[in-house]
Coordinates of C-alpha atoms and ligand atoms in Angstrom, one line a residue:
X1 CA -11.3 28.3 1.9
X2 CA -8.4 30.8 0.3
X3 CA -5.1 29.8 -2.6
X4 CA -2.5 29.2 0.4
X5 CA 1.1 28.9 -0.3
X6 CA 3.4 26.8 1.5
X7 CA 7.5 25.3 0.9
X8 CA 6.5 21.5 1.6
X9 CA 2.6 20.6 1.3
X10 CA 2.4 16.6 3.5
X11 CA -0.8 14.9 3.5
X12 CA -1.4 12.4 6.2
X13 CA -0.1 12.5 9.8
X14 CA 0.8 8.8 10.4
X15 CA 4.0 8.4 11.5
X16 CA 5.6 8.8 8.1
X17 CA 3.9 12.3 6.8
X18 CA 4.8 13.6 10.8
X19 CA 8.3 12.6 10.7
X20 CA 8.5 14.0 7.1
X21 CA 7.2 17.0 8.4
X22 CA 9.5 17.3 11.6
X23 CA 12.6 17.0 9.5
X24 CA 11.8 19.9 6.9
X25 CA 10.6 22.2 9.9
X26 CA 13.8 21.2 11.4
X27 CA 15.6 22.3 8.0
X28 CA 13.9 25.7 8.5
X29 CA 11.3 25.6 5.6
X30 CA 7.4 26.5 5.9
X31 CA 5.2 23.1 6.3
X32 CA 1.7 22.5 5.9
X33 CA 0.5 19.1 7.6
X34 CA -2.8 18.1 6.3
X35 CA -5.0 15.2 6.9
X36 CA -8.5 14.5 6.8
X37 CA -8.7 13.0 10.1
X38 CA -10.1 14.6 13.2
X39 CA -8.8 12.1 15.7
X40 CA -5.8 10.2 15.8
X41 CA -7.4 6.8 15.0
X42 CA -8.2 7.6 12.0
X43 CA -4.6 6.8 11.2
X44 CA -3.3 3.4 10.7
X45 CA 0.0 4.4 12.7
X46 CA -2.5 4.6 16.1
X47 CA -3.6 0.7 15.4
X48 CA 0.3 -0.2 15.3
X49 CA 0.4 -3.6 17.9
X50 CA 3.5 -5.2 17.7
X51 CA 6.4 -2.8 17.4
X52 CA 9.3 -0.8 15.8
X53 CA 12.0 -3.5 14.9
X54 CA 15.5 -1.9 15.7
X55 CA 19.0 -3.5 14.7
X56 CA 21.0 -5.1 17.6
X57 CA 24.0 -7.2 17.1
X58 CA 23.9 -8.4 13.9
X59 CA 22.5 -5.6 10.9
X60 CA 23.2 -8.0 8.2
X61 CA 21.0 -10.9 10.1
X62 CA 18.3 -8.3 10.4
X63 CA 18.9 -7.2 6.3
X64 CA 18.2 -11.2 5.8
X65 CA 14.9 -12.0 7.8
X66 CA 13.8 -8.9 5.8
X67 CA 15.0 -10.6 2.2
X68 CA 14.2 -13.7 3.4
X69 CA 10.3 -12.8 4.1
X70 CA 9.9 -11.3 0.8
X71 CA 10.6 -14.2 -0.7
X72 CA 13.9 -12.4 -1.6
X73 CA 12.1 -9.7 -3.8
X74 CA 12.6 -6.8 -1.6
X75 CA 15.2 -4.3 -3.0
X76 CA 19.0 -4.9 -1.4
X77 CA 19.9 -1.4 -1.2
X78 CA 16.6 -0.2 -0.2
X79 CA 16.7 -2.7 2.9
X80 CA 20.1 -1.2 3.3
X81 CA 19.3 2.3 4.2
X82 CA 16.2 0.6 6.4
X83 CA 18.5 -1.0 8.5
X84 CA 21.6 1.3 8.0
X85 CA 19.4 4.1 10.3
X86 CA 16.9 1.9 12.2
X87 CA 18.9 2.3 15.7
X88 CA 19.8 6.0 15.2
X89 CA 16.7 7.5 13.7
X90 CA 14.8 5.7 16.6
X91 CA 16.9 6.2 19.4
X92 CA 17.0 10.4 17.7
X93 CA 13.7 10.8 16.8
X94 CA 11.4 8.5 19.2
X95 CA 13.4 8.5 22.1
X96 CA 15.1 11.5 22.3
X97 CA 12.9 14.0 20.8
X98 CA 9.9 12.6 21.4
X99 CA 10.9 10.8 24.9
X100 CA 9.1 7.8 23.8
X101 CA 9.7 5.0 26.9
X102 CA 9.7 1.5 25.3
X103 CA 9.6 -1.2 27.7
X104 CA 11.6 -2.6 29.7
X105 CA 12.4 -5.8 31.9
X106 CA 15.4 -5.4 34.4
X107 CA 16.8 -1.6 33.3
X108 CA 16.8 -3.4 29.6
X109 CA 14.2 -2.6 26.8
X110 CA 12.3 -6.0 26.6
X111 CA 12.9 -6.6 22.8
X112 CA 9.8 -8.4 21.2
X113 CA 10.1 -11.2 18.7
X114 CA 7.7 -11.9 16.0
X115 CA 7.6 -14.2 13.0
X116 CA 10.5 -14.7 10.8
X117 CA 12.7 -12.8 13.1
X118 CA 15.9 -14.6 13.6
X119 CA 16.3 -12.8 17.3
X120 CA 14.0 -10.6 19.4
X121 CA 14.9 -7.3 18.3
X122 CA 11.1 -5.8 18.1
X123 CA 10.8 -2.2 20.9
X124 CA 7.0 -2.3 21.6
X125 CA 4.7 -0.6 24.5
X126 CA 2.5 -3.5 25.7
X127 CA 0.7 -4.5 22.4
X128 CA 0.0 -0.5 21.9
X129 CA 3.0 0.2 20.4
X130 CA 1.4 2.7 17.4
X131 CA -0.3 4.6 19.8
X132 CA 1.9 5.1 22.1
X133 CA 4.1 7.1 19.5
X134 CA 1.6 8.5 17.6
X135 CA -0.3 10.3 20.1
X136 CA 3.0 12.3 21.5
X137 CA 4.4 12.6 17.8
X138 CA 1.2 14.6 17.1
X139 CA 1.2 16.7 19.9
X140 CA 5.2 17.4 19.3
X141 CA 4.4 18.4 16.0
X142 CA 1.8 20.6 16.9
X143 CA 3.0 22.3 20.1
X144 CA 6.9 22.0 19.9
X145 CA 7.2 23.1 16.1
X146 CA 5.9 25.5 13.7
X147 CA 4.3 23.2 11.2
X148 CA 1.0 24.1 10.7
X149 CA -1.6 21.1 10.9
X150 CA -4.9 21.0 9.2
X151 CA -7.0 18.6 10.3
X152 CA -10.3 17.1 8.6
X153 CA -8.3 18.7 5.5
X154 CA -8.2 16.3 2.8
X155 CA -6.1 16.6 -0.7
X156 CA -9.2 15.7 -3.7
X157 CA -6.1 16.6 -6.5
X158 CA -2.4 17.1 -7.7
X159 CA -2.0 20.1 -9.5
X160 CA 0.6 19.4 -11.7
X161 CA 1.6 20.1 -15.6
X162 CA 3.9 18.1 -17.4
X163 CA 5.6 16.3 -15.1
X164 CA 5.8 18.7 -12.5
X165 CA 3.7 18.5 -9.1
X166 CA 2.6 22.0 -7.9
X167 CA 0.7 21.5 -4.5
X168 CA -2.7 20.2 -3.9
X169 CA -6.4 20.9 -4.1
X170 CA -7.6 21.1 -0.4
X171 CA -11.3 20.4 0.6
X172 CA -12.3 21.7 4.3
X173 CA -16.1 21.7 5.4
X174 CA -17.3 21.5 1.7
X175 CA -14.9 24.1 0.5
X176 CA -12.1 23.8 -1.9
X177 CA -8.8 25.3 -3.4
X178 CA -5.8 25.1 -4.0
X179 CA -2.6 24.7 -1.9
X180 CA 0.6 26.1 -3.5
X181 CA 3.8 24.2 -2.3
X182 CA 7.4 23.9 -3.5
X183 CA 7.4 20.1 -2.9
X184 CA 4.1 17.9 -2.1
X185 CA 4.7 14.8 0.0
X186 CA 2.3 12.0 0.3
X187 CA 1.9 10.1 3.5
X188 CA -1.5 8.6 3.0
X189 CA -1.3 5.4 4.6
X190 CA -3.0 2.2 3.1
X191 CA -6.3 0.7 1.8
X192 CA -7.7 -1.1 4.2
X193 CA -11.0 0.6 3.4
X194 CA -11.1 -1.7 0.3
X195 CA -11.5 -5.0 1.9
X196 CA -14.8 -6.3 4.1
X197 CA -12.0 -7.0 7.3
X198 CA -9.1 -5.0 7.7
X199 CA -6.8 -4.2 10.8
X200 CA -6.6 -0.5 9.0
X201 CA -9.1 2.8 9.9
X202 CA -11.8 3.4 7.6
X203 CA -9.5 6.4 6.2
X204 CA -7.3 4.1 4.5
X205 CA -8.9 5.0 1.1
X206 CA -5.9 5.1 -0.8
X207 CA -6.0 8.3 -1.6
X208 CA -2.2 9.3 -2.3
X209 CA -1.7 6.4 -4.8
X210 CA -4.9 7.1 -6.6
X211 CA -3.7 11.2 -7.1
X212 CA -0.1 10.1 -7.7
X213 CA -1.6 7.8 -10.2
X214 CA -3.9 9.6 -11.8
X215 CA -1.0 12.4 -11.9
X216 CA 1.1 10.1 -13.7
X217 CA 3.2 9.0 -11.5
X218 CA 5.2 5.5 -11.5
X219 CA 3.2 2.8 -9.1
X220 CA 4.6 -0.6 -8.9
X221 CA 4.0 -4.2 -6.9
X222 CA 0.3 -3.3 -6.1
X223 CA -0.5 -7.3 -5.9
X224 CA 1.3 -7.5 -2.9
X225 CA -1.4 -7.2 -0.2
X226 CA -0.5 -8.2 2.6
X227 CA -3.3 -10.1 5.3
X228 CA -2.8 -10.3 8.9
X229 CA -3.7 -14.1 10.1
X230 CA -4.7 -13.2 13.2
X231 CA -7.5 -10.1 13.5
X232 CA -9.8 -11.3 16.2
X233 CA -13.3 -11.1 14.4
X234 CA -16.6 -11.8 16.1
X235 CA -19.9 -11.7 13.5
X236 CA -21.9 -9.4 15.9
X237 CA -20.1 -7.4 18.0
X238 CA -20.6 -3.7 19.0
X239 CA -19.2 -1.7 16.1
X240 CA -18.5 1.3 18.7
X241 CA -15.7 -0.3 20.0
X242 CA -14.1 -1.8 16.6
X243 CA -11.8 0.3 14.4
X244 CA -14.1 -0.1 11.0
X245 CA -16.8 2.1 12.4
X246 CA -18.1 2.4 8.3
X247 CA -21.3 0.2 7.7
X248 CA -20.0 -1.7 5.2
X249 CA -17.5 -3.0 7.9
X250 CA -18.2 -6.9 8.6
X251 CA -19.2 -7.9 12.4
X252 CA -16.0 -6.3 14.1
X253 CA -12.1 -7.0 13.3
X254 CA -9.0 -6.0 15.6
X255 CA -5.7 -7.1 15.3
X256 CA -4.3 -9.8 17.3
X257 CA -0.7 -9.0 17.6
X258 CA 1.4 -11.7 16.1
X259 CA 3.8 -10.9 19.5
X260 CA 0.9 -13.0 20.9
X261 CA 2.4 -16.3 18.8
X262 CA 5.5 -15.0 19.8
X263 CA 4.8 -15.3 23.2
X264 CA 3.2 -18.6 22.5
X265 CA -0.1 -17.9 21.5
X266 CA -1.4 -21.6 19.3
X267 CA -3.8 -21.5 16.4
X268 CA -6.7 -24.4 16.8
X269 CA -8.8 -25.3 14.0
X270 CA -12.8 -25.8 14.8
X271 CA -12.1 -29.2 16.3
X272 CA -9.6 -28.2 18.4
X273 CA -6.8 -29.5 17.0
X274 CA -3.4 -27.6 16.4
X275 CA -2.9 -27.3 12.6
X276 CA -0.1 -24.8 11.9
X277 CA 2.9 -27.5 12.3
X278 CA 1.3 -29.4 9.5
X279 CA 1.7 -27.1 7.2
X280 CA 5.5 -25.3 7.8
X281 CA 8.4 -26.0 10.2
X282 CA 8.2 -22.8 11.8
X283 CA 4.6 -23.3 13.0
X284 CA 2.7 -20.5 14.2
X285 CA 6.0 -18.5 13.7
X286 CA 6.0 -19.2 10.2
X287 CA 5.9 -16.4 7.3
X288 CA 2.9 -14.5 7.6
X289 CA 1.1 -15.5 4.2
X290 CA 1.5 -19.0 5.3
X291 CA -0.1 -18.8 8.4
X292 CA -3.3 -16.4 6.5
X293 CA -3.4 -19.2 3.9
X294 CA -3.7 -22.2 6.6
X295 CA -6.0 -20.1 8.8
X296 CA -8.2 -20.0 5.7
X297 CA -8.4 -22.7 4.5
X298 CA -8.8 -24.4 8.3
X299 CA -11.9 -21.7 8.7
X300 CA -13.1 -23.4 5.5
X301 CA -12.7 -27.1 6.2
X302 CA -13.4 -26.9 10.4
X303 CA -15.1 -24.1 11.4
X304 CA -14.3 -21.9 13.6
X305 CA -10.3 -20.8 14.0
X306 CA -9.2 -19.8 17.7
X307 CA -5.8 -18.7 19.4
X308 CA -4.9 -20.5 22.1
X309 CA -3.4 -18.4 24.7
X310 CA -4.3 -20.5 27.8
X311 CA -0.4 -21.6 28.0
X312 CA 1.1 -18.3 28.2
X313 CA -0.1 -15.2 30.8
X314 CA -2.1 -13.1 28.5
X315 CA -3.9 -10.7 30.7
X316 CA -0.5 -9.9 32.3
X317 CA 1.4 -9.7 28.7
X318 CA -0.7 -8.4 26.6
X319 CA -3.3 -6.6 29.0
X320 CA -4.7 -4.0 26.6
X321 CA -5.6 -7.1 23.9
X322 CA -7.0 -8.5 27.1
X323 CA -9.2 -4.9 27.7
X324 CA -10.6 -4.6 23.8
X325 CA -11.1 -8.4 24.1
X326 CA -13.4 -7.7 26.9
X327 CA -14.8 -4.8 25.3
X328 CA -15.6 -7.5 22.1
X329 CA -17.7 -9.5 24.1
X330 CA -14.7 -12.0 23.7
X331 CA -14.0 -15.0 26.3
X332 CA -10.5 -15.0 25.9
X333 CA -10.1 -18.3 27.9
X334 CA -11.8 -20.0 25.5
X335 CA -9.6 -19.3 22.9
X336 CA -9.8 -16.0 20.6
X337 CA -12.1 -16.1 17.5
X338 CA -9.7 -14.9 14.7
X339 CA -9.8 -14.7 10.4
X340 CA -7.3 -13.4 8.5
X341 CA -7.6 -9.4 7.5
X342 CA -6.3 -7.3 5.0
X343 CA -3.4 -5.6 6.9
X344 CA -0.6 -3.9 4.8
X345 CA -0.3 -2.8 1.1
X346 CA 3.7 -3.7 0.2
X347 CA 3.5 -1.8 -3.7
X348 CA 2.3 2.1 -4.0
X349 CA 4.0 4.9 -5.4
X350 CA 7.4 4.1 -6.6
X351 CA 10.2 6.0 -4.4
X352 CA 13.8 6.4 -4.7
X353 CA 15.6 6.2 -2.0
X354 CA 15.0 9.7 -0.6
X355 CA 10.9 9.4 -1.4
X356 CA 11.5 10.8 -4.6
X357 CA 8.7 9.7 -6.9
X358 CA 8.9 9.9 -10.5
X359 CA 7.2 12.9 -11.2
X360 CA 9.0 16.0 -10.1
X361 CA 8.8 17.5 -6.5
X362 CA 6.3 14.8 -5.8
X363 CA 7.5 12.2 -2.7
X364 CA 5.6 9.8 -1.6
X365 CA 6.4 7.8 2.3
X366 CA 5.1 5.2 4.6
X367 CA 2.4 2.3 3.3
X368 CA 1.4 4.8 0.0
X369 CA 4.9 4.2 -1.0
X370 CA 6.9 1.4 -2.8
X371 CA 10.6 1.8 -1.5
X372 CA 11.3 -1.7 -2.7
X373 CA 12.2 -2.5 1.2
X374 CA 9.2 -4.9 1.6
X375 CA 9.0 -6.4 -1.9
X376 CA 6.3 -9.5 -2.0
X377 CA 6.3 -9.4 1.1
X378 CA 6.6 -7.2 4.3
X379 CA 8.3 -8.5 7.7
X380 CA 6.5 -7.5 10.9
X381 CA 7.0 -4.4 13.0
X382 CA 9.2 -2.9 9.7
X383 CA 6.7 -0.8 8.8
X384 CA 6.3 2.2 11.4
X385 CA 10.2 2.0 11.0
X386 CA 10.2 2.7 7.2
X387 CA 7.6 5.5 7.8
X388 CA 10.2 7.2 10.6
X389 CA 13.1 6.2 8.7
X390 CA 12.0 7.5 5.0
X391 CA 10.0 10.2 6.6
X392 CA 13.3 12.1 7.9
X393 CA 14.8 11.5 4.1
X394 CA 11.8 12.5 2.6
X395 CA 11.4 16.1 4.8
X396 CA 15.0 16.9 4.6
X397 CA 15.1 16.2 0.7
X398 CA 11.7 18.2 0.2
X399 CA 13.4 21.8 1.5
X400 CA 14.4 24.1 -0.9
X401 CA 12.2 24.6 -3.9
X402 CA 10.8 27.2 -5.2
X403 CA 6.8 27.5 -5.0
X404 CA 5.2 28.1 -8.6
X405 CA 1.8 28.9 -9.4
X406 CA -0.1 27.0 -12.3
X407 CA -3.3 27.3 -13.3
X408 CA -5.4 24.4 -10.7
X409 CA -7.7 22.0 -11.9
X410 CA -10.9 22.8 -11.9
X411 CA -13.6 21.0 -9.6
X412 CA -16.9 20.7 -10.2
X413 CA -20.0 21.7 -8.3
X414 CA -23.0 21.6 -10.3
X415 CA -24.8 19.3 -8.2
X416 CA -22.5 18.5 -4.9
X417 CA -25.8 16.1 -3.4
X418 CA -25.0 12.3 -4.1
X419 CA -27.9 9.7 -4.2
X420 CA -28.8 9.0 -1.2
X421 CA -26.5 6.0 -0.4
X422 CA -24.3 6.1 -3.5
X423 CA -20.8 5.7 -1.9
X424 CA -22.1 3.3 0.8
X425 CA -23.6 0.5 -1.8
X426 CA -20.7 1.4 -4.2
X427 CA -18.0 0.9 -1.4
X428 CA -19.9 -2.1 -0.3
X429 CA -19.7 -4.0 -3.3
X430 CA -15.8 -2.8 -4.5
X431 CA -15.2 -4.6 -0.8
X432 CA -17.1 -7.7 -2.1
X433 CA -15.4 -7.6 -5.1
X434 CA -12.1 -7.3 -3.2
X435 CA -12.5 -10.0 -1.0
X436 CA -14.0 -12.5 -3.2
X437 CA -11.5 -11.9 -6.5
X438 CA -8.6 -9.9 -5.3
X439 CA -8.0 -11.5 -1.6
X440 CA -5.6 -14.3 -0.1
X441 CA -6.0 -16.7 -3.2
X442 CA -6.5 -15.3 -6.8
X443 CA -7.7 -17.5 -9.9
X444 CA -6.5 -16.4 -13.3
X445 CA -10.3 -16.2 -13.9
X446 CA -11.9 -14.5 -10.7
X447 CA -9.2 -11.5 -11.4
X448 CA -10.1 -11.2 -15.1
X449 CA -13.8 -10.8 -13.9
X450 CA -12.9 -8.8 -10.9
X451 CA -11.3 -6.0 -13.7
X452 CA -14.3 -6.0 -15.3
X453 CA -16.9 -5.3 -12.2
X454 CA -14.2 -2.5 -11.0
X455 CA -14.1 -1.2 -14.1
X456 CA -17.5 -0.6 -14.3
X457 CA -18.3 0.8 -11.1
X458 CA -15.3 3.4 -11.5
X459 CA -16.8 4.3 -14.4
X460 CA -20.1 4.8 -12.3
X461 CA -17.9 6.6 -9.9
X462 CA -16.6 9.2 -12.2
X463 CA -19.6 9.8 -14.0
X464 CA -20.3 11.4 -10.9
X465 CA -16.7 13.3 -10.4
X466 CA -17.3 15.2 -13.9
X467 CA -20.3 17.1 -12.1
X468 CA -20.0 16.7 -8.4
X469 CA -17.1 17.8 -5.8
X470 CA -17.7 16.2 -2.1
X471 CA -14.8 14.4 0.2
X472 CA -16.7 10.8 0.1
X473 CA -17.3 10.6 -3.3
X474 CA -13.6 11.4 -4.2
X475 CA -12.7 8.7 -1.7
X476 CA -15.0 6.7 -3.2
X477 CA -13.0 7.2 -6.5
X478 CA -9.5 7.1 -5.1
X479 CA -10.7 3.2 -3.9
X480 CA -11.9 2.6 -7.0
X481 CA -8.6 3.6 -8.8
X482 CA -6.6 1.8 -6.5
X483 CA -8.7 -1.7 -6.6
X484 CA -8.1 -1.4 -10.4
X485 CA -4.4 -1.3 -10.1
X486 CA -4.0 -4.0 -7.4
X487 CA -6.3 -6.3 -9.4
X488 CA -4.7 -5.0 -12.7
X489 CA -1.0 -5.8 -11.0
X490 CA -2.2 -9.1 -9.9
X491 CA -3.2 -10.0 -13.3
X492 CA -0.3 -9.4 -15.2
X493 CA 2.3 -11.6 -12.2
X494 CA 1.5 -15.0 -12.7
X495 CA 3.9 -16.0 -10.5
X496 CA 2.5 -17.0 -6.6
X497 CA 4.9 -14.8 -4.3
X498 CA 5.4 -13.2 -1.4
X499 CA 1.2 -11.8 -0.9
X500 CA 0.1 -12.7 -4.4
X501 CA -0.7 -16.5 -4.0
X502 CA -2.7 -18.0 -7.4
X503 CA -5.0 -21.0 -7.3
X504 CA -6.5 -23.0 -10.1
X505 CA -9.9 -21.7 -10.8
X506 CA -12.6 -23.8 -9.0
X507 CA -15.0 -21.2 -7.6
X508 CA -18.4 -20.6 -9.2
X509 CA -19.9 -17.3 -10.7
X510 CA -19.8 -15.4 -7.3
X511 CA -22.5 -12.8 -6.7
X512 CA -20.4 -10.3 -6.8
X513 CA -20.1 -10.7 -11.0
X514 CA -23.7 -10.1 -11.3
X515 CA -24.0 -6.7 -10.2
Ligands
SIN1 C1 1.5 -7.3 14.6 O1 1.6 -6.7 15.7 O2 1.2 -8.5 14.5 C2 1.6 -6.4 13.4 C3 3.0 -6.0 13.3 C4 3.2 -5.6 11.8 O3 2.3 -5.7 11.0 O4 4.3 -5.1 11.6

């Protein structure tokens, strides 16, 4: 692999690095698109179920159900400019450009509603919404413009010197060096990978917030992880057909669109009873760290949690969920096996609001960012919106730097072969670890501990970095950076908010501690 040189450097084609991407080709400068994915599902954007929320009547109701489900930590302004260019950049970008066809009842898009929505005001395709823009986003970007995309290209390092981001070390079939670029933009999605169930790909390492961070960069609100309450999960499933294809995965997870409760899809405990009123006045509609908490704890104290969706037409309405049920081994009819997953990281790297991140030329868009629109909390279908919306800031606010040449850091291969399983058993217990200490419900105790196991097994992890260059061990580290922060962030807010929800300490040594 050669020293390349290019005006904006984005890594990750979700929706947020490709609509970055669109907007600086479109403001004429040279882009290199980047990603270590070889297929589109190894994006989160692809998983995408319920939707892109859009404003209809009433922006300033919209503005409030986002405030509202952050527990009124998300950022005024910031939620502002989300909503400000919600209808625009969607109807410009998606539907225009792209010609993205939403559905429709009656000659009328068929607005979706979803929890702590005051109206229905959610575009969506079936329950397939993310991959029914991602897959023609990617092929736009590819064929219509002249980005060029790297694929199965990941970034390893920032180069950067006091302040100052330069570009990127890129690895491609073993090989490394480094990319040159007036701006670097980060679009590397989540960190799903860091949690035994996630609704996220495998990818979601958290690569972009572990270079930014260990570039110096500004990262804020990392406690607030956000879990999905509904990802159907069976114990022993086919892993072929579930989106954690990694080993470490646990039976098989897949999100369970919340559109489903919208619709009128009822959460029954293991004795069949309905449980969600009991616990908040907007049921199964209610906030989404409610519901993951009840679902829990009802998993805990009944068994088995199901959604009911005999009283509403599922195979009709949601026919695809229907299809990968199938494809799960899952009886619908009888009710849908679900636990909560980890689903959305709210904190990352701190942005302005153009994506500027606090080190110089470095942006940062989409889940690895912190725009301050989500806060404690996110509100569904917001997210592929902020990725679109930010990502045409981001692109059109990246043009026009000059590209400067440093000196790059230097990677090491003095011995590129890991042991034999290293990042699988090291992955496998930062997921333990995660789950266990740094999931729906914290102690005060259980995080204190949790720092001290990551701590060690980043330790273990870089050990290795100081003599060995290979893609899975520098995902390996990025995860371990990142689990650090979150628990790190989590222990300093003793405050239950929004995702980060505090218990009194009751649990035992887990076996997590020991190792
Ligand atoms: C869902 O379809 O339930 C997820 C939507 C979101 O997380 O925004």
């Amino acid at each position: 692999m050669n020293e390349q040189e290019t005006d904006v450097l984005v890594v990750g084609t979700g929706i947020a690095g490709l609509s970055a991407a669109l907007a600086a080709d479109e403001a004429g400068a040279d882009v290199t698109l980047a990603t270590k994915a070889e297929r589109p599902e190894q994006a989160s954007t692809w998983w995408a179920q319920g939707g892109i929320a859009v404003t209809r009547d009433d922006p300033e109701q919209f503005e409030q159900d986002i405030l509202d489900a952050s527990a009124g930590t998300a950022d005024p302004e910031a939620v502002e400019v989300l909503v400000e260019n919600a209808t625009d950049t969607v109807s410009d970008v998606l539907v225009d450009t792209l010609g993205i066809e939403f559905d429709t009842t009656g000659g009328e898009y068929d607005f979706g509603q979803e929890a702590a929505h005051d109206e229905a005001r959610i575009l969506h395709i079936n329950a397939e919404t993310g991959k029914h823009i991602h897959v023609p986003f990617l092929n736009y970007v590819a064929d219509e413009t002249d980005v060029t995309v790297r694929e199965d290209t990941a970034a390893l390092e920032l180069i950067r010197h006091e302040g100052k981001v330069y570009g990127a070390i890129l690895e491609q079939d073993g090989e490394w060096a480094p990319t040159y670029a007036g701006s670097t933009i980060l679009a590397t999605g989540g960190i799903g990978a860091l949690y035994p169930r996630s609704t996220n790909p495998d990818t979601a390492t958290g690569d972009g917030i572990a270079m930014a961070a260990l570039a110096g960069a500004d990262i804020e609100d990392m406690e607030y992880v956000q879990f999905h309450p509904t990802a159907c999960h069976t114990e022993s499933e086919a892993q072929g057909a579930s989106n954690r294809s990694g080993d470490a995965a646990e039976g098989g997870t897949f999100l369970i669109s919340e559109a489903v409760r919208g619709e009128g899809g009822l959460l029954r405990n293991g004795n069949g009873e309905r449980f969600m009123p009991e616990y908040h006045e907007d049921a199964e509609l209610a906030p989404r760290d409610v519901v993951a908490r009840a679902v829990k704890t009802e998993r805990e104290e009944t068994g088995d949690v199901t959604l009911d969706v005999s009283g509403m037409h599922f195979e009709e309405e949601f026919p695809d969920l229907a299809d990968k049920c199938a494809a799960h081994d899952v009886d619908w009819t009888e009710g849908i096996p679900i636990a909560p997953a980890q689903h959305f990281l709210c904190g990352g790297v701190a942005v302005d609001d153009r994506g500027r991140s606090s080190l110089d030329r470095l942006y940062a868009v989409g889940e690895c960012s912190r725009t301050g629109v989500h806060g404690a909390n996110r509100l569904a279908s917001t997210s592929l919106l902020e990725g679109l919306v930010w990502g045409q800031r981001v692109g059109e606010d990246a043009v026009g730097n000059d590209i400067e040449r440093i000196e790059a850091p230097e990677l090491l291969e003095r011995d590129p072969d890991l042991p034999g399983n290293f990042a699988r058993d090291k992955f496998h217990r930062l997921r333990r670890v995660m789950d266990e200490m740094v999931g729906i419900e914290r102690t005060t105790d259980g995080l204190k501990r949790s720092q001290s196991v990551l701590r060690r097994l980043k330790g273990e992890v870089d050990a290795y970095v100081r003599t060995r260059t290979s893609r899975s061990l520098y995902e390996l580290r990025s995860a371990s950076v990142v689990s650090l922060l979150i628990s790190r962030a989590a222990a300093e807010n003793e405050q239950s908010i929004g995702c980060h929800y505090l218990v009194e300490d009751a649990k035992p040594e887990s076996a997590a501690d020991a190792q």
